[in-house]
Coordinates of C-alpha atoms in Angstrom, one line a residue:
M17 CA 187.1 103.6 108.1
P18 CA 184.1 101.0 107.8
Q19 CA 180.6 102.5 109.0
V20 CA 177.5 100.3 108.7
V21 CA 173.8 101.4 107.4
L22 CA 170.4 99.3 107.7
T23 CA 167.7 100.5 106.7
R24 CA 164.3 98.7 107.6
V25 CA 161.5 99.8 105.3
V26 CA 157.5 98.7 106.5
N27 CA 155.1 98.8 104.4
K28 CA 151.4 97.8 105.8
N29 CA 148.6 97.8 103.7
W30 CA 145.3 96.4 103.7
R31 CA 142.0 96.3 101.4
N32 CA 137.9 95.1 101.7
A33 CA 135.4 95.6 98.9
N34 CA 131.7 94.7 99.1
T35 CA 129.4 94.4 96.5
V36 CA 126.0 94.0 96.0
T37 CA 124.4 92.9 92.5
Y38 CA 120.7 92.6 91.3
D39 CA 119.7 91.8 87.6
G40 CA 115.5 91.8 86.7
K41 CA 113.5 92.3 84.1
L42 CA 110.9 94.7 83.5
F43 CA 107.9 95.1 81.5
E44 CA 106.8 91.3 80.1
G45 CA 111.3 90.7 80.0
R46 CA 111.3 93.4 77.1
D47 CA 113.3 95.6 79.1
R48 CA 115.9 94.7 81.4
I49 CA 118.1 96.1 84.4
N50 CA 120.9 95.5 86.6
V51 CA 121.4 97.5 89.8
L52 CA 125.1 97.3 91.8
L53 CA 126.2 98.7 94.8
G54 CA 129.7 98.7 96.6
H55 CA 131.4 99.7 99.6
E56 CA 135.6 99.8 100.0
V57 CA 138.3 100.8 102.8
Q58 CA 141.8 100.7 102.2
S59 CA 144.8 101.7 104.1
S60 CA 148.0 101.5 103.6
R61 CA 151.5 103.0 105.2
Q62 CA 155.0 103.4 104.8
D63 CA 158.2 103.4 108.3
Q64 CA 161.6 103.8 107.4
H65 CA 164.1 103.4 110.4
I66 CA 168.1 104.3 109.4
N67 CA 170.5 102.7 112.1
T68 CA 174.2 104.6 111.2
A69 CA 176.7 103.3 113.2
T70 CA 180.8 104.4 112.4
A71 CA 184.2 104.7 112.9
F72 CA 184.9 100.4 113.4
P73 CA 188.4 99.3 113.9
S74 CA 189.7 98.9 109.9
T75 CA 190.8 95.5 110.3
M76 CA 187.0 94.2 111.0
T77 CA 185.0 92.5 108.6
R78 CA 181.8 92.6 107.6
D79 CA 180.7 90.6 109.3
E80 CA 182.4 91.6 112.2
V81 CA 181.0 95.0 112.1
L82 CA 177.0 94.0 111.2
A83 CA 177.6 92.1 114.7
N84 CA 179.8 94.6 117.1
M85 CA 177.5 97.4 116.1
G86 CA 176.4 98.9 119.7
A87 CA 179.9 97.8 120.9
A88 CA 183.5 98.3 118.7
G89 CA 181.8 101.3 116.5
T90 CA 180.0 105.0 117.4
T91 CA 176.1 104.6 117.1
H92 CA 173.9 107.9 115.9
P93 CA 170.6 108.5 116.5
V94 CA 168.2 105.8 114.6
Q95 CA 166.5 108.1 112.1
S96 CA 162.4 107.2 111.9
T97 CA 160.3 108.2 108.9
L98 CA 156.7 107.7 110.3
G99 CA 154.7 108.0 107.7
A100 CA 151.1 109.2 107.3
E101 CA 148.6 106.6 107.3
D102 CA 146.8 106.4 103.4
N103 CA 143.1 105.5 103.6
M104 CA 140.3 105.8 101.3
L105 CA 137.1 105.2 102.3
S106 CA 134.5 104.7 99.0
F107 CA 130.5 104.4 98.3
F108 CA 129.9 103.4 94.7
G109 CA 126.9 102.6 92.7
R110 CA 125.7 101.5 88.8
L111 CA 122.9 101.6 87.1
N112 CA 122.2 99.5 83.6
Y113 CA 119.4 99.8 81.8
T114 CA 118.6 98.3 78.1
M115 CA 115.4 98.8 76.4
M116 CA 114.1 96.9 74.0
D117 CA 117.9 95.9 73.4
K118 CA 118.5 98.9 71.6
Y119 CA 118.4 101.6 73.8
L120 CA 121.1 101.7 76.7
L121 CA 121.9 103.8 79.3
T122 CA 124.4 103.6 82.7
V123 CA 124.8 105.9 85.3
T124 CA 127.4 105.9 87.8
M125 CA 127.9 107.4 91.2
R126 CA 131.0 107.3 93.1
A127 CA 131.7 109.5 96.8
D128 CA 135.1 108.8 97.9
G129 CA 137.1 110.0 101.3
S130 CA 140.6 110.4 101.4
A131 CA 142.7 111.6 104.3
K132 CA 145.5 112.8 102.2
F133 CA 142.6 115.7 102.3
A134 CA 141.9 118.1 105.5
K135 CA 138.0 117.8 106.6
G136 CA 136.0 119.6 104.5
N137 CA 137.8 118.9 101.6
R138 CA 138.1 115.3 102.5
W139 CA 135.0 113.6 100.4
G140 CA 134.9 113.9 96.5
Y141 CA 131.3 112.8 94.5
F142 CA 131.9 111.6 90.8
P143 CA 128.6 110.7 89.1
S144 CA 128.8 109.5 84.6
A145 CA 126.4 108.8 82.6
A146 CA 126.5 106.9 79.4
V147 CA 123.5 106.8 76.9
A148 CA 123.9 104.1 73.2
W149 CA 122.0 103.2 71.1
R150 CA 121.6 100.5 68.5
I151 CA 120.8 102.4 65.2
M152 CA 121.2 98.9 63.0
D153 CA 118.2 97.5 64.8
E154 CA 115.7 100.0 64.1
D155 CA 113.4 99.0 61.6
F156 CA 113.8 101.7 58.9
M157 CA 118.0 100.1 58.4
E158 CA 116.0 97.1 57.4
G159 CA 117.3 98.0 53.3
S160 CA 121.0 98.4 54.4
R161 CA 121.6 95.0 56.3
D162 CA 123.1 93.3 53.0
W163 CA 125.8 95.8 52.9
L164 CA 125.9 97.4 56.6
S165 CA 126.3 94.9 59.4
N166 CA 126.1 97.2 62.2
L167 CA 125.5 100.8 63.7
K168 CA 125.9 102.1 67.2
L169 CA 126.2 105.2 68.6
R170 CA 127.4 106.5 71.7
L171 CA 127.0 109.2 74.0
S172 CA 128.5 109.8 77.1
Y173 CA 129.5 112.5 80.6
G174 CA 131.1 111.8 83.7
T175 CA 133.6 112.9 86.0
A176 CA 136.6 111.1 87.7
G177 CA 138.9 112.3 91.1
N178 CA 142.8 112.3 91.4
N179 CA 144.3 112.4 94.7
R180 CA 147.6 111.4 93.5
I181 CA 150.1 113.0 96.0
G182 CA 151.6 112.1 98.9
S183 CA 150.1 111.4 102.5
G184 CA 150.0 114.3 104.8
L185 CA 151.0 117.4 103.3
M186 CA 148.0 119.0 105.3
Y187 CA 150.4 119.0 108.3
T188 CA 153.8 119.5 109.4
T189 CA 156.8 117.1 109.3
Y190 CA 160.3 117.3 111.0
S191 CA 162.9 115.1 110.2
M192 CA 166.6 114.5 111.9
A193 CA 168.8 117.5 111.0
A194 CA 171.5 116.8 108.8
A195 CA 175.2 116.7 110.1
T196 CA 176.1 120.3 108.3
S197 CA 172.3 121.7 109.9
K198 CA 173.7 124.2 113.4
G199 CA 172.5 122.0 115.6
P200 CA 173.0 122.7 119.3
Y201 CA 176.5 122.0 120.9
F202 CA 177.1 120.4 124.7
D203 CA 180.0 118.9 126.3
E204 CA 181.9 119.1 123.2
K205 CA 179.6 117.1 121.6
F206 CA 177.2 117.4 118.4
N207 CA 173.7 116.7 119.5
S208 CA 170.8 115.8 117.2
M209 CA 167.8 117.6 116.1
L210 CA 164.7 118.3 114.6
E211 CA 164.2 120.7 111.6
H212 CA 161.0 120.8 109.4
G213 CA 160.9 119.9 106.1
S214 CA 161.1 121.9 102.5
T215 CA 157.6 121.6 102.0
L216 CA 155.2 123.4 103.7
S217 CA 151.4 121.9 104.8
N218 CA 148.4 122.7 102.7
P219 CA 144.8 121.7 104.7
G220 CA 143.3 123.3 102.1
L221 CA 144.3 120.9 99.4
K222 CA 141.8 119.3 97.2
W223 CA 140.4 116.5 95.0
E224 CA 142.2 117.3 91.3
T225 CA 138.5 116.6 89.0
T226 CA 138.7 115.9 85.3
I227 CA 135.2 115.9 83.1
T228 CA 135.0 113.6 80.4
R229 CA 132.5 113.7 77.0
N230 CA 132.5 111.7 74.3
L231 CA 130.8 110.8 71.4
G232 CA 131.0 108.2 68.9
F233 CA 130.0 105.3 66.7
D234 CA 130.8 101.9 66.0
F235 CA 130.3 100.4 62.9
G236 CA 131.0 96.8 60.8
F237 CA 130.8 96.7 57.0
L238 CA 130.5 93.2 54.8
N239 CA 128.8 91.1 58.1
N240 CA 131.4 92.7 59.8
R241 CA 134.6 92.3 57.6
I242 CA 135.0 95.8 57.8
S243 CA 134.4 96.8 61.3
G244 CA 135.6 99.8 63.4
S245 CA 134.9 102.5 66.1
I246 CA 135.5 106.3 66.2
D247 CA 135.0 108.5 69.3
A248 CA 135.5 112.6 69.4
Y249 CA 136.3 113.2 73.5
W250 CA 136.6 116.6 75.2
N251 CA 138.4 116.6 78.4
S252 CA 139.1 119.3 81.3
T253 CA 141.0 118.8 84.3
K254 CA 140.7 121.1 87.1
D255 CA 142.3 122.1 90.4
L256 CA 145.7 120.5 89.5
L257 CA 147.5 118.7 92.3
M258 CA 151.0 120.8 91.6
K259 CA 154.3 121.4 93.2
T260 CA 155.1 124.4 93.4
E261 CA 157.9 127.2 94.7
I262 CA 156.7 129.9 97.1
P263 CA 158.7 132.7 98.6
S264 CA 161.9 131.9 101.0
N265 CA 160.4 133.8 103.1
T266 CA 157.7 131.3 104.5
G267 CA 160.6 129.4 105.8
Y268 CA 160.1 126.5 103.0
S269 CA 160.8 126.0 99.6
Y270 CA 157.9 123.9 98.3
Q271 CA 154.3 123.8 98.6
Y272 CA 151.8 121.9 96.8
Q273 CA 148.6 123.2 96.0
N274 CA 145.3 123.1 93.7
F275 CA 145.0 125.4 91.0
G276 CA 145.3 125.6 86.9
K277 CA 142.8 123.8 84.1
T278 CA 143.6 122.2 81.3
S279 CA 141.8 120.3 78.3
N280 CA 142.4 117.8 76.2
K281 CA 139.8 117.6 72.7
G282 CA 140.8 115.1 70.2
V283 CA 139.6 111.9 68.1
E284 CA 140.2 108.2 68.2
L285 CA 139.4 105.5 64.7
Q286 CA 140.0 102.0 65.0
M287 CA 139.4 100.0 62.0
N288 CA 139.9 96.1 61.4
A289 CA 139.2 94.2 58.3
I290 CA 139.6 90.6 57.0
L291 CA 141.1 90.9 53.7
V292 CA 141.1 87.6 52.7
Q293 CA 139.6 84.9 54.4
N294 CA 139.1 81.0 52.9
K295 CA 140.1 77.4 53.8
N296 CA 143.9 77.8 52.7
F297 CA 144.7 81.4 53.5
N298 CA 143.5 84.3 55.9
L299 CA 145.1 87.7 56.3
D300 CA 143.6 90.2 58.5
F301 CA 144.6 93.9 58.6
N302 CA 144.1 96.3 62.1
F303 CA 144.6 99.7 62.0
N304 CA 144.2 103.1 64.7
I305 CA 145.2 106.3 65.1
A306 CA 144.6 109.3 67.8
W307 CA 144.9 112.7 68.0
N308 CA 144.5 115.5 71.1
K309 CA 145.3 118.6 71.0
N310 CA 145.7 120.1 74.6
R311 CA 145.2 123.7 76.0
I312 CA 145.9 125.0 78.7
D313 CA 142.7 127.3 80.5
E314 CA 143.8 128.5 83.7
L315 CA 147.7 129.0 84.9
P316 CA 148.4 130.8 87.9
I317 CA 152.2 131.2 87.6
D318 CA 154.4 133.9 87.4
N319 CA 157.1 132.5 85.1
P320 CA 155.9 131.4 82.1
W321 CA 159.1 129.7 81.7
Q322 CA 159.0 126.2 82.3
S323 CA 161.1 122.6 82.1
S324 CA 160.8 120.1 79.7
N325 CA 160.2 117.9 81.9
W326 CA 157.4 119.5 83.5
S327 CA 154.6 117.6 85.0
G328 CA 153.2 117.4 88.7
S329 CA 155.4 120.6 89.2
T330 CA 156.8 123.8 88.6
I331 CA 159.7 123.4 89.7
S332 CA 162.4 123.8 86.9
K333 CA 165.7 122.9 86.3
Y334 CA 166.0 124.6 83.1
E335 CA 163.9 126.5 80.8
D336 CA 163.5 125.2 77.4
Y337 CA 159.6 125.0 77.3
R338 CA 157.3 128.0 77.9
V339 CA 153.0 127.4 79.5
E340 CA 150.7 130.2 79.6
K341 CA 147.1 130.2 79.5
G342 CA 145.6 129.7 76.2
G343 CA 149.0 127.8 75.2
S344 CA 149.5 124.2 75.4
L345 CA 151.6 121.8 76.7
G346 CA 154.7 121.2 74.8
E347 CA 155.4 124.2 73.6
I348 CA 159.0 124.6 72.6
W349 CA 160.2 128.4 72.3
G350 CA 164.0 129.0 70.7
F351 CA 164.9 131.1 67.9
K352 CA 165.3 130.1 64.6
T353 CA 168.0 129.9 63.2
V354 CA 169.1 132.1 60.0
G355 CA 172.4 129.8 59.3
M356 CA 176.1 128.8 60.0
A357 CA 178.4 130.9 58.9
K358 CA 180.9 129.8 56.7
T359 CA 183.4 132.4 56.6
D360 CA 184.8 134.9 59.5
Q361 CA 183.9 138.2 57.5
E362 CA 179.4 136.7 57.4
I363 CA 179.4 136.2 61.2
Q364 CA 180.8 139.8 61.9
D365 CA 178.4 141.4 59.1
Y366 CA 175.6 139.9 61.0
I367 CA 176.9 139.9 64.6
A368 CA 177.6 144.4 63.7
I369 CA 173.7 144.3 62.7
H370 CA 172.5 142.0 65.1
D371 CA 174.4 141.9 68.1
Q372 CA 174.4 138.2 69.6
S373 CA 176.5 139.3 72.5
R374 CA 173.1 139.5 74.7
L375 CA 172.9 135.7 74.7
P376 CA 172.5 134.1 77.5
N377 CA 176.2 132.3 78.9
I378 CA 178.1 132.4 75.8
G379 CA 181.7 132.8 77.0
N380 CA 184.5 135.1 76.0
N381 CA 181.6 136.1 73.0
I382 CA 183.9 135.2 70.5
W383 CA 182.6 134.5 66.9
K384 CA 184.0 133.2 63.8
A385 CA 183.3 130.9 61.2
G386 CA 181.2 128.2 62.0
D387 CA 178.8 130.0 64.3
I388 CA 175.1 130.2 64.1
M389 CA 173.5 133.4 63.0
Y390 CA 170.4 133.8 64.6
A391 CA 166.7 135.7 63.5
N392 CA 165.4 139.0 64.9
L393 CA 161.7 139.0 64.9
D394 CA 160.9 142.3 67.0
D395 CA 162.1 146.2 66.1
N396 CA 165.3 145.5 68.4
P397 CA 167.8 144.7 65.8
A398 CA 170.2 143.3 69.3
I399 CA 168.9 139.0 69.6
E400 CA 168.2 138.4 73.0
K401 CA 165.7 136.0 75.0
G402 CA 162.7 137.0 76.6
T403 CA 162.2 136.5 80.2
S404 CA 158.0 137.1 80.3
A405 CA 155.2 136.0 78.6
S406 CA 154.7 139.5 77.6
D407 CA 157.9 139.9 76.1
P408 CA 159.5 137.2 74.2
K409 CA 161.9 139.1 71.8
D410 CA 163.2 137.2 70.1
L411 CA 162.0 133.8 70.6
C412 CA 159.0 131.7 69.2
I413 CA 157.0 128.9 69.4
I414 CA 159.5 126.3 67.0
G415 CA 157.8 123.3 67.4
N416 CA 155.8 121.1 69.6
S417 CA 157.0 117.9 72.0
T418 CA 153.2 116.3 72.1
P419 CA 152.8 113.1 70.1
R420 CA 150.1 114.0 67.7
Y421 CA 149.0 111.2 65.7
R422 CA 149.2 107.9 67.5
F423 CA 148.8 104.8 64.8
G424 CA 149.4 101.5 65.4
I425 CA 149.1 98.8 62.9
T426 CA 148.7 94.8 63.1
L427 CA 148.9 92.3 60.1
G428 CA 148.2 89.0 60.1
A429 CA 148.4 85.9 57.8
D430 CA 147.8 81.7 57.9
Y431 CA 148.3 80.0 55.4
K432 CA 148.7 76.2 55.4
G433 CA 149.6 75.5 59.0
F434 CA 152.3 78.3 58.8
D435 CA 151.2 81.7 59.9
I436 CA 152.9 85.4 60.7
S437 CA 152.0 88.2 62.8
L438 CA 153.8 91.9 62.7
M439 CA 152.5 94.9 65.0
F440 CA 154.0 98.0 64.0
Q441 CA 153.5 101.4 65.9
G442 CA 154.3 105.2 65.9
V443 CA 153.8 108.4 66.2
A444 CA 153.1 110.6 62.7
K445 CA 154.4 113.9 64.2
R446 CA 156.2 115.0 67.4
D447 CA 159.5 117.5 67.8
I448 CA 161.7 117.3 70.4
W449 CA 164.6 119.5 71.7
V450 CA 167.7 117.0 73.4
G451 CA 170.1 119.8 72.9
G452 CA 169.6 120.5 77.0
D453 CA 169.6 124.4 78.3
D454 CA 171.9 127.4 77.6
K455 CA 173.7 126.6 81.1
T456 CA 177.8 125.6 80.6
A457 CA 177.6 123.8 83.8
T458 CA 174.8 121.0 82.7
Q459 CA 175.3 117.1 81.3
K460 CA 172.3 117.9 79.9
G461 CA 172.6 118.4 76.0
M462 CA 176.1 116.9 76.1
I463 CA 174.7 113.0 73.9
F464 CA 173.5 115.8 71.3
W465 CA 176.2 118.4 71.1
G466 CA 179.3 116.0 71.9
I467 CA 181.3 119.2 73.5
N468 CA 178.9 120.9 75.8
G469 CA 179.9 123.3 77.7
G470 CA 182.1 122.1 80.0
Q471 CA 185.0 119.4 78.9
W472 CA 183.9 116.9 81.8
D473 CA 179.8 117.4 80.8
S474 CA 181.0 116.5 77.3
T475 CA 181.0 113.4 75.2
G476 CA 182.1 111.6 71.6
Y477 CA 180.5 109.8 69.0
E478 CA 180.9 109.1 65.3
E479 CA 178.3 111.6 64.6
H480 CA 180.2 114.3 66.2
W481 CA 182.5 113.9 63.7
D482 CA 180.3 116.3 61.5
F483 CA 181.4 119.5 62.8
F484 CA 182.1 122.7 61.0
R485 CA 186.2 123.2 60.2
P486 CA 187.1 126.3 57.9
E487 CA 189.3 126.1 54.6
G488 CA 193.4 125.3 55.7
D489 CA 191.5 122.9 58.7
E490 CA 194.3 120.5 59.3
L491 CA 191.8 117.7 60.1
G492 CA 190.1 118.8 56.6
A493 CA 187.4 121.4 55.6
N494 CA 183.8 121.0 56.2
L495 CA 182.1 123.9 55.5
N496 CA 178.4 122.3 54.8
A497 CA 178.7 120.7 58.3
Y498 CA 176.3 119.5 60.4
Y499 CA 177.2 120.6 64.0
P500 CA 178.3 124.2 64.7
R501 CA 182.3 124.6 65.6
P502 CA 182.8 122.9 69.5
I503 CA 183.2 125.3 72.2
I504 CA 184.4 124.3 75.5
D505 CA 182.5 126.2 78.2
S506 CA 180.2 128.0 75.6
K507 CA 176.6 127.9 74.9
Q508 CA 177.1 131.0 72.1
N509 CA 175.7 128.1 68.9
Q510 CA 173.5 126.0 71.4
Q511 CA 171.0 128.0 72.2
V512 CA 167.5 126.3 71.6
Q513 CA 166.7 127.2 68.4
S514 CA 165.3 125.8 65.0
R515 CA 168.5 124.4 63.2
Y516 CA 168.7 121.3 65.9
L517 CA 165.3 120.9 66.9
Q518 CA 164.4 117.2 66.1
N519 CA 161.7 115.6 64.1
A520 CA 160.6 112.4 66.9
A521 CA 158.0 110.7 64.3
Y522 CA 158.7 107.2 64.4
I523 CA 157.4 103.6 63.8
R524 CA 159.0 100.6 65.0
L525 CA 157.8 97.3 64.3
K526 CA 157.3 96.4 68.1
N527 CA 156.9 92.3 67.0
L528 CA 157.1 89.7 65.2
Q529 CA 156.1 86.3 65.2
I530 CA 156.4 83.5 62.3
G531 CA 154.8 80.1 63.4
Y532 CA 154.3 76.7 61.8
T533 CA 151.4 73.7 63.6
L534 CA 152.3 70.3 63.1
P535 CA 149.4 68.7 60.8
K536 CA 146.9 67.2 63.3
T537 CA 147.3 63.6 61.4
L538 CA 150.8 63.9 63.0
T539 CA 150.2 65.0 66.7
Q540 CA 147.3 62.6 67.3
K541 CA 150.0 60.1 66.7
I542 CA 151.5 61.2 69.8
N543 CA 148.3 61.9 71.4
L544 CA 148.7 66.1 71.4
Q545 CA 145.4 68.1 70.5
K546 CA 148.5 71.0 68.9
V547 CA 151.8 71.7 68.4
R548 CA 153.1 74.6 67.1
V549 CA 157.1 75.7 67.0
F550 CA 157.3 79.7 66.8
F551 CA 160.0 82.6 66.3
S552 CA 159.6 85.7 67.6
G553 CA 161.3 88.9 68.1
D554 CA 160.6 92.3 69.7
N555 CA 161.5 95.9 68.3
L556 CA 163.6 94.5 65.5
W557 CA 163.1 97.5 63.4
T558 CA 163.2 101.4 63.9
G559 CA 162.2 104.1 61.0
S560 CA 163.0 108.0 62.2
K561 CA 164.8 110.9 61.2
M562 CA 166.3 111.3 64.9
S563 CA 170.5 110.4 65.6
K564 CA 170.6 106.7 66.2
N565 CA 171.9 108.2 70.2
F566 CA 168.7 108.6 70.9
D567 CA 165.3 106.2 71.3
P568 CA 162.3 108.3 69.8
E569 CA 160.2 106.0 71.8
L570 CA 162.1 107.4 75.4
L571 CA 162.7 111.0 74.7
Y572 CA 162.0 111.7 78.9
Q573 CA 165.0 113.0 80.9
N574 CA 166.5 114.9 77.6
G575 CA 166.6 111.9 75.8
M576 CA 169.1 110.3 77.8
T577 CA 167.6 107.0 78.8
Y578 CA 169.3 103.6 78.0
P579 CA 167.0 102.9 75.1
I580 CA 164.8 100.4 74.1
S581 CA 166.3 96.4 73.5
Y582 CA 165.2 94.3 70.7
T583 CA 164.7 90.7 71.9
L584 CA 165.0 87.1 69.8
S585 CA 162.8 84.4 71.2
C586 CA 161.8 80.7 69.9
G587 CA 159.5 77.9 71.2
I588 CA 157.0 75.3 71.2
N589 CA 153.3 75.0 72.2
I590 CA 152.0 71.8 73.2
T591 CA 148.2 71.5 73.9
L592 CA 147.9 68.1 75.8

């Protein structure tokens, strides 16, 4: 029978910012000073109202249903969500001081008060300072100016705050009970009621704070035909705002808490080069690369096994990554693969020594040719998955999903009106596990494995045809297959392991543009300054060792995402 649900969302936002600036000179113009003071206040709130009516006559049309919600149908209580206000009050200031155009100082200070935190933790104070030295302008650099164009040293230290969580988490909230809840029942009628949410309030929440440290150099050679910068940084974040599971005896499932500390250290390099520069032909090259290493300095959680989508929450959908104090985010723990058995005798000989029956969700525990043999790494000859940080058993670090060595390359050239530019981006080193977890009732991993546990959790692509088939198989033998023999309702061959860990390094042509600018002698005859026609293409080519069913740039949600589309376009630019 027809039913209708009307949802009305009301967003209220406003912001007011005011700044005052002073510019001045000191010591007869030798030094310059700039002072900025500011104040900002902003507020936002979202309310939601849901009207539901059911049991309309089946003969009514949509318009008739909407026009008779309170007359022809059975109305239900209005569900209104009154959002907590997200208010922020900020005061900030900045001082810039330049001495002799060679020594630069910047000092900033922010004070932010957020309504997301309770009284006593509402205000966060975030100072920062930066100094720079234009070494190239010193007298002792006079002899190098014929080949060195620029040399500048930069040093900075600062703090920044994060309050990106929902509003009202320090208050107990209520919502309309679901139809399956045990609500009051009077006069043969179910009555509505309120029940508390699944998240326990936490009045002790406070600002998450990141401390940044940076040392950098700017450089230029040969009249800046080669220029660039190099930076080394060390950032640490404490009091991370995380959604975490709590004991069920509290009456709640989750709570936002401040805990843990992480740090990131890295180096970034950027270079620009004018390779050719003359009247008819120009060629330039730009390159950047960044390396980062993260570390978990503090992490007070009991379960080190987390999900690969672990971010802002300790709630795992499946446990394929491990996070613990002293480790790094993105560490992939799994079994080392000995190989794939090519005969029944080979696998039977192996499991006679290394019992693999203790692996999770292996169905009927039947091992044949085409099955995986896992390496034994501890004193117990049986193959087991560890359950604690202190006892990983036969698990070990097999990779890390954090992108290392991100890079970008841009090439540009022009010749007698024609121009071309190419922009590449990529990651030089990254590991990824897209095979899902070791649970049988899950769709995670179905794109990678094909046969993935249950028959309703499986897919079939051309590459899945490369599965193990023994001698005499009616489909033809395939002893050197990539995939193991497919088994329904068993994960014995699909444990997280080194054999099927994917190399997610890639390089992608993000943009290609080719253009031609008409000669001015022609455009001036039609009273136009410039006319340029062009062709452009985005994401035209990708170099990667990953399966073509995955996009190496989009590997969240276990790779089950739509790939980036390539686009082709052309056009004309006219300057009057």
